[in-house]
mmCIF file of C-alpha atoms in Angstrom:
data_model
loop_
_atom_site.group_PDB
_atom_site.id
_atom_site.type_symbol
_atom_site.label_atom_id
_atom_site.label_comp_id
_atom_site.label_asym_id
_atom_site.label_seq_id
_atom_site.Cartn_x
_atom_site.Cartn_y
_atom_site.Cartn_z
ATOM 1 C CA MET A 943 -30.714 78.904 12.502
ATOM 2 C CA LYS A 944 -32.625 78.686 9.148
ATOM 3 C CA LYS A 945 -36.033 76.960 9.042
ATOM 4 C CA GLN A 946 -34.641 74.127 6.901
ATOM 5 C CA GLU A 947 -31.822 73.491 9.369
ATOM 6 C CA LEU A 948 -34.178 73.646 12.339
ATOM 7 C CA THR A 949 -36.496 71.059 10.640
ATOM 8 C CA LEU A 950 -33.490 68.780 9.968
ATOM 9 C CA LEU A 951 -32.310 69.119 13.563
ATOM 10 C CA SER A 952 -35.758 68.226 14.872
ATOM 11 C CA ILE A 953 -36.061 65.201 12.654
ATOM 12 C CA LEU A 954 -32.559 63.895 13.567
ATOM 13 C CA PHE A 955 -33.168 64.656 17.291
ATOM 14 C CA LEU A 956 -36.412 62.651 17.258
ATOM 15 C CA LEU A 957 -34.728 59.830 15.381
ATOM 16 C CA ALA A 958 -31.953 59.674 17.916
ATOM 17 C CA LEU A 959 -34.543 59.576 20.752
ATOM 18 C CA ALA A 960 -36.414 56.863 18.943
ATOM 19 C CA ILE A 961 -33.223 54.840 18.556
ATOM 20 C CA ILE A 962 -32.487 55.176 22.236
ATOM 21 C CA PHE A 963 -36.010 54.201 23.201
ATOM 22 C CA PHE A 964 -36.064 51.124 20.924
ATOM 23 C CA SER A 965 -32.340 50.234 21.423
ATOM 24 C CA ASP A 966 -33.316 46.728 22.544
ATOM 25 C CA SER A 967 -35.668 46.065 19.666
ATOM 26 C CA PHE A 968 -34.940 43.471 17.048
ATOM 27 C CA ILE A 969 -34.501 46.001 14.179
ATOM 28 C CA ILE A 970 -31.945 48.110 16.034
ATOM 29 C CA LEU A 971 -30.072 45.040 17.278
ATOM 30 C CA SER A 972 -30.036 43.478 13.709
ATOM 31 C CA SER A 973 -28.785 46.746 12.254
ATOM 32 C CA LYS A 974 -26.013 46.853 14.851
ATOM 33 C CA ASN A 975 -25.043 43.306 14.012
ATOM 34 C CA TYR A 976 -25.082 44.080 10.338
ATOM 35 C CA LEU A 977 -22.979 47.196 10.806
ATOM 36 C CA SER A 978 -20.418 45.468 13.052
ATOM 37 C CA GLY A 979 -20.154 42.760 10.362
ATOM 38 C CA ILE A 980 -19.343 45.447 7.760
ATOM 39 C CA LEU A 981 -16.854 47.099 9.990
ATOM 40 C CA ARG A 982 -14.992 44.038 11.192
ATOM 41 C CA PRO A 983 -12.591 43.708 8.257
ATOM 42 C CA PHE A 984 -11.656 47.404 8.357
ATOM 43 C CA GLU A 985 -11.234 47.217 12.122
ATOM 44 C CA ILE A 986 -8.898 44.285 11.798
ATOM 45 C CA VAL A 987 -6.823 46.011 9.195
ATOM 46 C CA PHE A 988 -6.483 49.304 11.223
ATOM 47 C CA SER A 989 -5.942 47.516 14.528
ATOM 48 C CA GLY A 990 -3.110 45.537 12.895
ATOM 49 C CA ALA A 991 -1.524 48.753 11.592
ATOM 50 C CA SER A 992 -1.950 50.417 15.023
ATOM 51 C CA ASN A 993 -0.241 47.450 16.750
ATOM 52 C CA LYS A 994 2.671 47.732 14.341
ATOM 53 C CA LEU A 995 2.919 51.461 14.877
ATOM 54 C CA SER A 996 2.820 51.045 18.664
ATOM 55 C CA PHE A 997 5.486 48.347 18.522
ATOM 56 C CA TRP A 998 7.936 50.572 16.499
ATOM 57 C CA ARG A 999 7.130 53.729 18.457
ATOM 58 C CA ASP A 1000 7.854 51.927 21.721
ATOM 59 C CA ALA A 1001 11.017 50.455 20.261
ATOM 60 C CA ILE A 1002 12.277 53.836 19.107
ATOM 61 C CA PHE A 1003 11.447 55.671 22.343
ATOM 62 C CA ASN A 1004 12.795 52.926 24.611
ATOM 63 C CA ILE A 1005 16.234 52.287 23.148
ATOM 64 C CA LYS A 1006 18.096 53.914 26.085
ATOM 65 C CA ASN A 1007 15.828 52.229 28.614
ATOM 66 C CA LEU A 1008 16.302 48.855 26.914
ATOM 67 C CA LYS A 1009 20.100 49.174 27.075
ATOM 68 C CA GLU A 1010 19.958 49.874 30.830
ATOM 69 C CA PHE A 1011 17.399 47.235 31.283
ATOM 70 C CA ASN A 1012 19.497 44.719 29.488
ATOM 71 C CA SER A 1013 22.570 45.242 31.646
ATOM 72 C CA ARG A 1014 20.427 45.013 34.788
ATOM 73 C CA LEU A 1015 18.958 41.759 33.493
ATOM 74 C CA ILE A 1016 22.304 40.238 32.889
ATOM 75 C CA LEU A 1017 23.137 40.834 36.550
ATOM 76 C CA GLU A 1018 19.751 39.504 37.687
ATOM 77 C CA ASN A 1019 20.197 36.503 35.473
ATOM 78 C CA LEU A 1020 23.270 35.472 37.362
ATOM 79 C CA ILE A 1021 21.444 35.660 40.692
ATOM 80 C CA LEU A 1022 18.386 33.914 39.257
ATOM 81 C CA ASN A 1023 20.508 31.031 37.967
ATOM 82 C CA ASN A 1024 21.521 30.286 41.569
ATOM 83 C CA LYS A 1025 17.947 30.537 42.750
ATOM 84 C CA LEU A 1026 16.710 28.267 39.917
ATOM 85 C CA THR A 1027 18.490 25.236 41.370
ATOM 86 C CA GLU A 1028 16.796 25.796 44.706
ATOM 87 C CA LEU A 1029 13.487 26.456 43.041
ATOM 88 C CA SER A 1030 13.451 23.281 40.999
ATOM 89 C CA ARG A 1031 13.985 21.270 44.174
ATOM 90 C CA LEU A 1032 11.105 23.122 45.823
ATOM 91 C CA GLN A 1033 8.933 22.655 42.765
ATOM 92 C CA GLU A 1034 9.347 19.011 42.892
ATOM 93 C CA GLU A 1035 8.430 18.941 46.599
ATOM 94 C CA ASN A 1036 5.430 21.137 45.942
ATOM 95 C CA SER A 1037 3.965 18.977 43.234
ATOM 96 C CA LEU A 1038 4.326 15.925 45.454
ATOM 97 C CA LEU A 1039 2.494 17.765 48.193
ATOM 98 C CA ARG A 1040 -0.245 18.880 45.888
ATOM 99 C CA GLU A 1041 -0.737 15.374 44.612
ATOM 100 C CA SER A 1042 -0.931 14.040 48.093
ATOM 101 C CA LEU A 1043 -3.541 16.588 49.057
ATOM 102 C CA SER A 1044 -5.511 15.615 45.905
ATOM 103 C CA LEU A 1045 -5.847 19.273 44.810
ATOM 104 C CA LYS A 1046 -7.590 19.425 41.547
ATOM 105 C CA LYS A 1047 -6.350 21.978 39.144
ATOM 106 C CA ARG A 1048 -9.051 24.467 38.097
ATOM 107 C CA ALA A 1049 -10.444 23.531 34.673
ATOM 108 C CA VAL A 1050 -11.092 26.797 32.786
ATOM 109 C CA ASP A 1051 -12.500 26.613 29.264
ATOM 110 C CA ASN A 1052 -11.364 29.768 27.455
ATOM 111 C CA ARG A 1053 -11.021 31.341 24.055
ATOM 112 C CA LEU A 1054 -8.374 33.676 22.786
ATOM 113 C CA ALA A 1055 -9.604 36.993 21.191
ATOM 114 C CA ASP A 1056 -7.825 40.000 19.685
ATOM 115 C CA VAL A 1057 -8.676 43.556 20.545
ATOM 116 C CA ILE A 1058 -9.809 45.308 17.389
ATOM 117 C CA GLY A 1059 -11.228 48.574 18.720
ATOM 118 C CA ARG A 1060 -11.280 50.871 21.698
ATOM 119 C CA ASP A 1061 -13.494 53.628 22.955
ATOM 120 C CA PHE A 1062 -12.532 57.271 22.638
ATOM 121 C CA GLN A 1063 -10.916 59.133 25.656
ATOM 122 C CA ASN A 1064 -10.745 56.193 27.996
ATOM 123 C CA ASN A 1065 -10.345 52.470 28.459
ATOM 124 C CA ARG A 1066 -13.772 51.670 29.820
ATOM 125 C CA SER A 1067 -14.667 49.370 26.978
ATOM 126 C CA PHE A 1068 -13.153 47.751 23.869
ATOM 127 C CA ILE A 1069 -14.185 45.459 21.005
ATOM 128 C CA ILE A 1070 -12.862 41.946 20.455
ATOM 129 C CA ASP A 1071 -12.904 39.908 17.249
ATOM 130 C CA LYS A 1072 -15.019 37.040 18.791
ATOM 131 C CA GLY A 1073 -18.820 37.085 18.935
ATOM 132 C CA ALA A 1074 -21.962 34.998 19.292
ATOM 133 C CA ASN A 1075 -20.723 32.726 16.447
ATOM 134 C CA ASP A 1076 -17.765 31.754 18.658
ATOM 135 C CA GLY A 1077 -19.878 30.957 21.647
ATOM 136 C CA VAL A 1078 -19.424 34.296 23.391
ATOM 137 C CA VAL A 1079 -22.351 35.237 25.619
ATOM 138 C CA ILE A 1080 -23.077 38.454 27.603
ATOM 139 C CA GLY A 1081 -21.689 38.249 31.174
ATOM 140 C CA MET A 1082 -18.680 36.091 30.344
ATOM 141 C CA SER A 1083 -15.481 37.139 32.120
ATOM 142 C CA VAL A 1084 -12.511 38.429 30.121
ATOM 143 C CA ILE A 1085 -9.079 37.880 31.484
ATOM 144 C CA SER A 1086 -5.462 38.496 30.414
ATOM 145 C CA GLN A 1087 -2.444 36.199 30.993
ATOM 146 C CA GLY A 1088 -1.993 35.117 34.563
ATOM 147 C CA GLU A 1089 -5.768 34.941 35.097
ATOM 148 C CA THR A 1090 -5.921 38.694 35.706
ATOM 149 C CA ILE A 1091 -9.400 40.211 35.342
ATOM 150 C CA ILE A 1092 -9.841 42.622 32.426
ATOM 151 C CA GLY A 1093 -13.617 42.901 32.313
ATOM 152 C CA ARG A 1094 -16.750 41.188 31.095
ATOM 153 C CA ILE A 1095 -18.747 40.880 27.905
ATOM 154 C CA VAL A 1096 -21.627 43.460 27.846
ATOM 155 C CA GLU A 1097 -22.638 43.178 24.255
ATOM 156 C CA THR A 1098 -22.332 40.516 21.590
ATOM 157 C CA ASN A 1099 -22.683 40.718 17.816
ATOM 158 C CA LEU A 1100 -22.292 37.838 15.483
ATOM 159 C CA ASN A 1101 -18.542 38.196 15.088
ATOM 160 C CA THR A 1102 -17.536 40.821 17.574
ATOM 161 C CA SER A 1103 -18.223 41.650 21.205
ATOM 162 C CA LYS A 1104 -17.959 44.608 23.459
ATOM 163 C CA VAL A 1105 -16.037 44.214 26.720
ATOM 164 C CA GLN A 1106 -16.702 46.531 29.694
ATOM 165 C CA THR A 1107 -13.422 46.845 31.611
ATOM 166 C CA ILE A 1108 -13.235 46.834 35.374
ATOM 167 C CA LEU A 1109 -12.429 50.545 35.153
ATOM 168 C CA ASP A 1110 -16.059 51.226 34.192
ATOM 169 C CA THR A 1111 -18.178 52.868 36.885
ATOM 170 C CA GLN A 1112 -20.776 50.090 36.463
ATOM 171 C CA SER A 1113 -18.180 47.412 37.314
ATOM 172 C CA ARG A 1114 -18.517 45.637 40.654
ATOM 173 C CA ILE A 1115 -16.571 42.516 41.815
ATOM 174 C CA ALA A 1116 -16.841 40.761 45.152
ATOM 175 C CA ALA A 1117 -13.214 40.285 46.210
ATOM 176 C CA ILE A 1118 -10.988 39.014 48.903
ATOM 177 C CA THR A 1119 -7.361 39.593 49.803
ATOM 178 C CA THR A 1120 -5.099 36.596 49.634
ATOM 179 C CA THR A 1121 -3.096 36.922 52.818
ATOM 180 C CA SER A 1122 -5.408 38.557 55.379
ATOM 181 C CA LYS A 1123 -8.618 37.164 53.773
ATOM 182 C CA VAL A 1124 -10.518 40.467 54.069
ATOM 183 C CA SER A 1125 -13.635 40.641 51.915
ATOM 184 C CA GLY A 1126 -14.826 43.762 50.114
ATOM 185 C CA LEU A 1127 -16.124 45.085 46.815
ATOM 186 C CA VAL A 1128 -13.873 46.163 43.900
ATOM 187 C CA ARG A 1129 -15.505 49.166 42.194
ATOM 188 C CA GLY A 1130 -14.514 50.915 38.966
ATOM 189 C CA LEU A 1131 -14.149 54.694 39.098
ATOM 190 C CA GLY A 1132 -13.670 55.452 35.414
ATOM 191 C CA SER A 1133 -9.897 55.673 35.353
ATOM 192 C CA ASP A 1134 -9.095 53.679 38.468
ATOM 193 C CA VAL A 1135 -10.470 50.944 40.742
ATOM 194 C CA ILE A 1136 -10.929 50.815 44.488
ATOM 195 C CA PHE A 1137 -11.412 48.058 47.087
ATOM 196 C CA ASP A 1138 -14.422 49.283 49.000
ATOM 197 C CA LEU A 1139 -16.746 48.157 51.812
ATOM 198 C CA ILE A 1140 -13.979 46.814 53.982
ATOM 199 C CA ALA A 1141 -14.975 46.292 57.645
ATOM 200 C CA LYS A 1142 -13.099 48.812 59.756
ATOM 201 C CA ASN A 1143 -11.670 46.266 62.202
ATOM 202 C CA GLU A 1144 -9.990 44.357 59.374
ATOM 203 C CA LYS A 1145 -6.250 44.862 58.960
ATOM 204 C CA LEU A 1146 -4.979 45.062 55.412
ATOM 205 C CA GLU A 1147 -1.457 45.166 54.213
ATOM 206 C CA ILE A 1148 -0.097 47.314 51.345
ATOM 207 C CA GLY A 1149 1.021 45.163 48.402
ATOM 208 C CA GLU A 1150 -1.454 42.404 49.269
ATOM 209 C CA LEU A 1151 -2.975 40.637 46.354
ATOM 210 C CA ILE A 1152 -6.703 40.927 45.705
ATOM 211 C CA ILE A 1153 -8.657 38.161 43.989
ATOM 212 C CA SER A 1154 -12.274 37.639 43.027
ATOM 213 C CA SER A 1155 -14.153 35.755 45.752
ATOM 214 C CA GLY A 1156 -16.923 34.458 43.535
ATOM 215 C CA THR A 1157 -19.610 35.223 46.153
ATOM 216 C CA ASP A 1158 -21.432 37.584 43.846
ATOM 217 C CA GLY A 1159 -22.146 34.835 41.400
ATOM 218 C CA ASN A 1160 -21.042 37.014 38.488
ATOM 219 C CA TRP A 1161 -17.309 36.445 38.449
ATOM 220 C CA PRO A 1162 -15.478 33.139 38.754
ATOM 221 C CA LYS A 1163 -13.561 32.660 42.008
ATOM 222 C CA GLY A 1164 -9.806 33.152 42.256
ATOM 223 C CA LEU A 1165 -9.124 35.588 39.359
ATOM 224 C CA VAL A 1166 -6.455 38.111 40.146
ATOM 225 C CA ILE A 1167 -7.512 41.810 40.246
ATOM 226 C CA GLY A 1168 -4.528 43.750 41.593
ATOM 227 C CA LYS A 1169 -2.459 44.814 44.600
ATOM 228 C CA ILE A 1170 -3.374 47.114 47.457
ATOM 229 C CA LYS A 1171 -1.695 50.436 46.822
ATOM 230 C CA ASN A 1172 -2.972 52.667 49.585
ATOM 231 C CA ILE A 1173 -5.422 52.231 52.552
ATOM 232 C CA GLU A 1174 -7.939 54.957 53.506
ATOM 233 C CA SER A 1175 -9.824 54.775 56.834
ATOM 234 C CA ARG A 1176 -11.659 57.711 58.239
ATOM 235 C CA ASP A 1177 -13.412 58.058 61.619
ATOM 236 C CA ASN A 1178 -16.575 59.438 60.113
ATOM 237 C CA GLN A 1179 -16.957 56.539 57.545
ATOM 238 C CA VAL A 1180 -18.472 53.144 58.252
ATOM 239 C CA PHE A 1181 -16.191 51.293 55.985
ATOM 240 C CA SER A 1182 -12.515 51.552 54.944
ATOM 241 C CA LYS A 1183 -11.400 51.560 51.366
ATOM 242 C CA ALA A 1184 -8.149 50.961 49.486
ATOM 243 C CA ASP A 1185 -6.684 52.026 46.144
ATOM 244 C CA ILE A 1186 -5.758 49.191 43.850
ATOM 245 C CA GLU A 1187 -2.747 48.912 41.541
ATOM 246 C CA LEU A 1188 -4.040 46.905 38.639
ATOM 247 C CA LEU A 1189 -1.865 43.982 37.448
ATOM 248 C CA ALA A 1190 -3.253 44.255 33.947
ATOM 249 C CA GLU A 1191 -3.897 47.779 32.600
ATOM 250 C CA PRO A 1192 -6.692 47.503 29.991
ATOM 251 C CA GLN A 1193 -4.810 49.624 27.447
ATOM 252 C CA ASN A 1194 -1.640 47.478 27.535
ATOM 253 C CA PHE A 1195 -2.642 44.384 25.638
ATOM 254 C CA ASN A 1196 -3.846 43.320 22.183
ATOM 255 C CA SER A 1197 -5.183 39.852 23.047
ATOM 256 C CA VAL A 1198 -7.395 38.583 25.850
ATOM 257 C CA PHE A 1199 -8.963 35.351 27.036
ATOM 258 C CA ILE A 1200 -12.750 34.851 27.299
ATOM 259 C CA ILE A 1201 -13.743 32.413 30.041
ATOM 260 C CA LEU A 1202 -16.442 30.304 28.411
ATOM 261 C CA ASN A 1203 -17.116 28.268 31.543
ATOM 262 C CA SER A 1204 -15.176 27.691 34.720
ATOM 263 C CA GLN A 1205 -15.397 25.163 37.539
ATOM 264 C CA MET B 630 -28.402 60.687 -16.587
ATOM 265 C CA ILE B 631 -24.709 61.541 -15.923
ATOM 266 C CA LYS B 632 -25.887 63.821 -13.048
ATOM 267 C CA GLU B 633 -27.834 60.895 -11.491
ATOM 268 C CA TYR B 634 -24.821 58.587 -11.712
ATOM 269 C CA GLY B 635 -22.782 61.407 -10.063
ATOM 270 C CA LYS B 636 -25.243 61.541 -7.208
ATOM 271 C CA ILE B 637 -25.164 57.765 -6.669
ATOM 272 C CA PHE B 638 -21.319 57.758 -6.680
ATOM 273 C CA LEU B 639 -21.439 60.624 -4.172
ATOM 274 C CA ILE B 640 -23.757 58.791 -1.734
ATOM 275 C CA VAL B 641 -21.704 55.504 -2.109
ATOM 276 C CA GLY B 642 -18.507 57.451 -1.587
ATOM 277 C CA LEU B 643 -19.911 59.258 1.460
ATOM 278 C CA VAL B 644 -21.088 55.955 3.033
ATOM 279 C CA LEU B 645 -17.721 54.373 2.352
ATOM 280 C CA PHE B 646 -15.896 57.395 3.781
ATOM 281 C CA LEU B 647 -18.001 57.232 6.919
ATOM 282 C CA ILE B 648 -17.409 53.494 7.454
ATOM 283 C CA ILE B 649 -13.706 53.702 6.902
ATOM 284 C CA SER B 650 -13.393 56.810 9.125
ATOM 285 C CA MET B 651 -15.241 55.138 11.847
ATOM 286 C CA ALA B 652 -13.091 51.948 11.685
ATOM 287 C CA PHE B 653 -10.052 54.207 11.564
ATOM 288 C CA GLN B 654 -11.191 56.174 14.648
ATOM 289 C CA ILE B 655 -12.041 53.010 16.666
ATOM 290 C CA SER B 656 -9.214 50.743 15.752
ATOM 291 C CA PHE B 657 -6.298 53.143 14.980
ATOM 292 C CA ILE B 658 -6.755 56.538 16.502
ATOM 293 C CA ASN B 659 -8.330 55.463 19.815
ATOM 294 C CA THR B 660 -5.530 52.900 20.381
ATOM 295 C CA SER B 661 -2.623 55.189 19.428
ATOM 296 C CA PHE B 662 -3.513 58.856 19.583
ATOM 297 C CA GLN B 663 -5.710 59.667 22.567
ATOM 298 C CA GLY B 664 -7.443 63.053 22.229
ATOM 299 C CA LEU B 665 -8.111 63.027 18.483
ATOM 300 C CA ASN B 666 -11.726 62.500 17.380
ATOM 301 C CA ILE B 667 -12.056 62.892 13.585
ATOM 302 C CA PHE B 668 -15.894 62.956 13.573
ATOM 303 C CA PHE B 669 -15.747 65.777 16.123
ATOM 304 C CA ILE B 670 -13.218 67.719 14.092
ATOM 305 C CA LEU B 671 -15.269 67.128 10.876
ATOM 306 C CA ILE B 672 -18.363 68.587 12.584
ATOM 307 C CA LEU B 673 -16.433 71.656 13.841
ATOM 308 C CA TYR B 674 -14.993 72.128 10.323
ATOM 309 C CA LEU B 675 -18.444 71.976 8.843
ATOM 310 C CA VAL B 676 -19.818 74.453 11.346
ATOM 311 C CA LEU B 677 -16.943 76.854 10.667
ATOM 312 C CA THR B 678 -17.480 76.624 6.919
ATOM 313 C CA LYS B 679 -21.219 77.148 7.395
ATOM 314 C CA ASN B 680 -22.229 73.751 5.989
ATOM 315 C CA ASN B 681 -24.804 73.470 8.796
ATOM 316 C CA SER B 682 -27.044 70.826 7.330
ATOM 317 C CA MET B 683 -24.110 68.571 6.569
ATOM 318 C CA ALA B 684 -22.738 69.203 10.121
ATOM 319 C CA LEU B 685 -26.095 68.090 11.563
ATOM 320 C CA ILE B 686 -26.215 64.937 9.410
ATOM 321 C CA PHE B 687 -22.596 64.036 10.176
ATOM 322 C CA ALA B 688 -23.239 64.524 13.867
ATOM 323 C CA TRP B 689 -26.198 62.181 13.809
ATOM 324 C CA LEU B 690 -24.488 59.581 11.619
ATOM 325 C CA GLY B 691 -21.099 59.861 13.441
ATOM 326 C CA GLY B 692 -22.692 59.405 16.780
ATOM 327 C CA LEU B 693 -24.639 56.461 15.606
ATOM 328 C CA LEU B 694 -21.699 54.757 13.936
ATOM 329 C CA THR B 695 -19.243 55.258 16.747
ATOM 330 C CA SER B 696 -21.789 54.060 19.402
ATOM 331 C CA GLY B 697 -20.584 50.452 18.765
ATOM 332 C CA SER B 698 -17.354 51.105 20.637
ATOM 333 C CA TYR B 699 -18.754 53.363 23.367
ATOM 334 C CA PHE B 700 -19.960 52.316 26.747
ATOM 335 C CA SER B 701 -23.253 54.150 26.310
ATOM 336 C CA LYS B 702 -26.557 53.070 24.760
ATOM 337 C CA ILE B 703 -26.822 53.304 20.956
ATOM 338 C CA GLY B 704 -28.205 56.729 19.987
ATOM 339 C CA VAL B 705 -27.007 58.706 23.086
ATOM 340 C CA ASN B 706 -23.794 59.723 21.333
ATOM 341 C CA SER B 707 -25.830 60.912 18.368
ATOM 342 C CA LEU B 708 -27.900 63.006 20.720
ATOM 343 C CA ILE B 709 -24.804 64.518 22.359
ATOM 344 C CA LEU B 710 -23.260 65.438 18.938
ATOM 345 C CA LEU B 711 -26.583 66.862 17.655
ATOM 346 C CA ILE B 712 -26.992 69.133 20.681
ATOM 347 C CA LEU B 713 -23.319 70.086 20.455
ATOM 348 C CA THR B 714 -23.640 70.928 16.726
ATOM 349 C CA ALA B 715 -26.828 73.001 17.235
ATOM 350 C CA ALA B 716 -25.167 74.927 20.066
ATOM 351 C CA LEU B 717 -22.027 75.561 17.978
ATOM 352 C CA ILE B 718 -23.997 76.745 14.963
ATOM 353 C CA ILE B 719 -25.971 79.220 17.173
ATOM 354 C CA LEU B 720 -22.767 80.325 18.856
ATOM 355 C CA TYR B 721 -20.847 80.832 15.675
ATOM 356 C CA LYS B 722 -23.702 82.754 14.067
ATOM 357 C CA THR B 723 -24.058 85.013 17.141
ATOM 358 C CA LEU B 724 -20.425 85.803 17.712
ATOM 359 C CA PHE B 725 -18.639 85.462 14.353
ATOM 360 C CA PHE B 726 -19.350 86.122 10.707
ATOM 361 C CA ASN B 727 -16.293 84.571 9.007
ATOM 362 C CA ILE B 728 -13.388 82.284 9.603
ATOM 363 C CA LYS B 729 -10.674 83.986 11.596
ATOM 364 C CA THR B 730 -8.008 82.584 13.876
ATOM 365 C CA GLU B 731 -9.974 83.812 16.935
ATOM 366 C CA SER B 732 -13.240 82.182 15.714
ATOM 367 C CA VAL B 733 -11.465 78.806 15.041
ATOM 368 C CA LEU B 734 -9.833 78.946 18.451
ATOM 369 C CA PHE B 735 -13.030 79.868 20.176
ATOM 370 C CA ILE B 736 -15.215 77.239 18.414
ATOM 371 C CA GLY B 737 -12.516 74.561 18.972
ATOM 372 C CA ILE B 738 -12.202 75.286 22.668
ATOM 373 C CA ALA B 739 -15.888 75.753 23.184
ATOM 374 C CA GLY B 740 -16.641 72.538 21.211
ATOM 375 C CA VAL B 741 -14.281 70.439 23.322
ATOM 376 C CA ILE B 742 -15.574 71.809 26.628
ATOM 377 C CA LEU B 743 -19.204 71.483 25.586
ATOM 378 C CA TYR B 744 -18.640 68.002 24.243
ATOM 379 C CA ASN B 745 -17.092 66.857 27.543
ATOM 380 C CA PHE B 746 -19.848 68.613 29.506
ATOM 381 C CA LEU B 747 -22.614 66.911 27.484
ATOM 382 C CA SER B 748 -20.885 63.546 27.747
ATOM 383 C CA TRP B 749 -20.626 64.028 31.520
ATOM 384 C CA LEU B 750 -24.237 65.167 31.778
ATOM 385 C CA LEU B 751 -25.791 62.467 29.673
ATOM 386 C CA LEU B 752 -23.425 59.476 30.248
ATOM 387 C CA ASP B 753 -21.812 59.634 33.593
ATOM 388 C CA SER B 754 -23.108 62.436 35.892
ATOM 389 C CA GLU B 755 -21.295 61.010 38.964
ATOM 390 C CA ASN B 756 -17.742 61.333 37.657
ATOM 391 C CA ILE B 757 -17.031 64.986 36.721
ATOM 392 C CA GLY B 758 -13.244 64.599 37.375
ATOM 393 C CA PHE B 759 -12.994 61.956 34.705
ATOM 394 C CA TYR B 760 -14.145 64.515 32.002
ATOM 395 C CA PHE B 761 -12.578 67.750 33.218
ATOM 396 C CA PHE B 762 -9.762 67.330 35.791
ATOM 397 C CA ASN B 763 -7.186 65.331 33.817
ATOM 398 C CA PHE B 764 -4.614 65.763 31.030
ATOM 399 C CA GLY B 765 -7.007 64.125 28.558
ATOM 400 C CA ILE B 766 -9.086 67.278 28.078
ATOM 401 C CA LEU B 767 -5.969 69.435 27.692
ATOM 402 C CA THR B 768 -4.616 67.113 24.974
ATOM 403 C CA GLU B 769 -8.026 67.133 23.317
ATOM 404 C CA LEU B 770 -8.176 70.918 23.341
ATOM 405 C CA ILE B 771 -4.677 71.298 21.858
ATOM 406 C CA VAL B 772 -5.010 68.495 19.215
ATOM 407 C CA THR B 773 -8.533 69.586 18.171
ATOM 408 C CA THR B 774 -7.677 73.296 17.696
ATOM 409 C CA LEU B 775 -4.316 72.568 15.961
ATOM 410 C CA PHE B 776 -5.999 70.130 13.520
ATOM 411 C CA LEU B 777 -8.826 72.609 12.807
ATOM 412 C CA MET B 778 -6.336 75.475 12.218
ATOM 413 C CA ALA B 779 -4.232 73.343 9.934
ATOM 414 C CA ILE B 780 -7.231 72.123 7.869
ATOM 415 C CA LEU B 781 -8.718 75.591 7.496
ATOM 416 C CA LYS B 782 -5.297 77.143 6.619
ATOM 417 C CA ILE B 783 -4.934 74.608 3.748
ATOM 418 C CA ARG B 784 -8.450 75.385 2.634
ATOM 419 C CA ILE B 785 -7.866 79.193 2.623
ATOM 420 C CA GLN B 786 -4.542 78.739 0.713
ATOM 421 C CA ASN B 787 -6.248 76.588 -1.915
ATOM 422 C CA ALA B 788 -9.166 78.961 -2.254
#
């Protein structure tokens, strides 16, 4: 390396270290805010183009599947029509029972946000188009349709925010299974999640739904995480663990809901 | 006077190029084409064409600009790209003297492996499988080398 290049490398290296060291300082944070403000319109344009491209790519590659799927749906539709009559009767009965038990529906104040950027290589974090100006605060939970957990806000700028998905290795959620009521901890592994710290004497069932228990005080209670895919219990380990099949894959959506406050 | 205006236009153009490239990487490439990192390819291209100072500046700026969408602290990605660029410059100077198919292949492969290694080392030292034992790294290797070869072929043909 030439002397001039070595000097440049040293300067840039020291600058990078200084930025890491002062990453929480006002100057760095305001620069980040300013930069995200400049980038936002470009990100919205490119994200729109990417969504259109994905839509048409999926449409082209799935024509055969769609045809098969359509004929299967027609058949299923016939069966479902029969079940629908029975279901509406049950629904009526159910709502009457709910009322009689005075079950209050959970009031969740939320805000819809569009995904405008993703990280490289993986789906551990993404950027949404809502920020501090929209009332978004660090720590808020992010869900998809059907109250399925996606992640939480880890960084906010004025108009954008960064969401850490539950796949991230830093992600921890106190959870409970819906049928057997077994408690444990849902942990991100980078590309997957597991249900860990399950007491060995507890019996889990494959396919059982896992929801947040709310006992950690970080995540609202009752949000859906996924289903048990596989249970692993070894004699030399204190706890059992289980693989989880996520109900909402972080890469498969373009819009999310931010829970502003929940009761 | 005209030269000064030229310089100003060059700087403004460069800043605009970086901003648009970054938004394009975060919001278009990362969502549709996994394995393609334009900043990384640009750095490799600059190393191969011996624009070492530019490669170092782009590594630092690119790392800083893309940190908004990464799960790491701001500046860490800059550090990774700077170390990577320095290593590649030394490697290229030691082993090769000019652009050949072998040198492009070698620098492309070495770059991807080193980039994943540094990311694993500085970001997520627990999770080695996530960086090395999956199809992602294979896609990255193929896409990066093919892109580099294509760009350099066009450059050689136009020279």
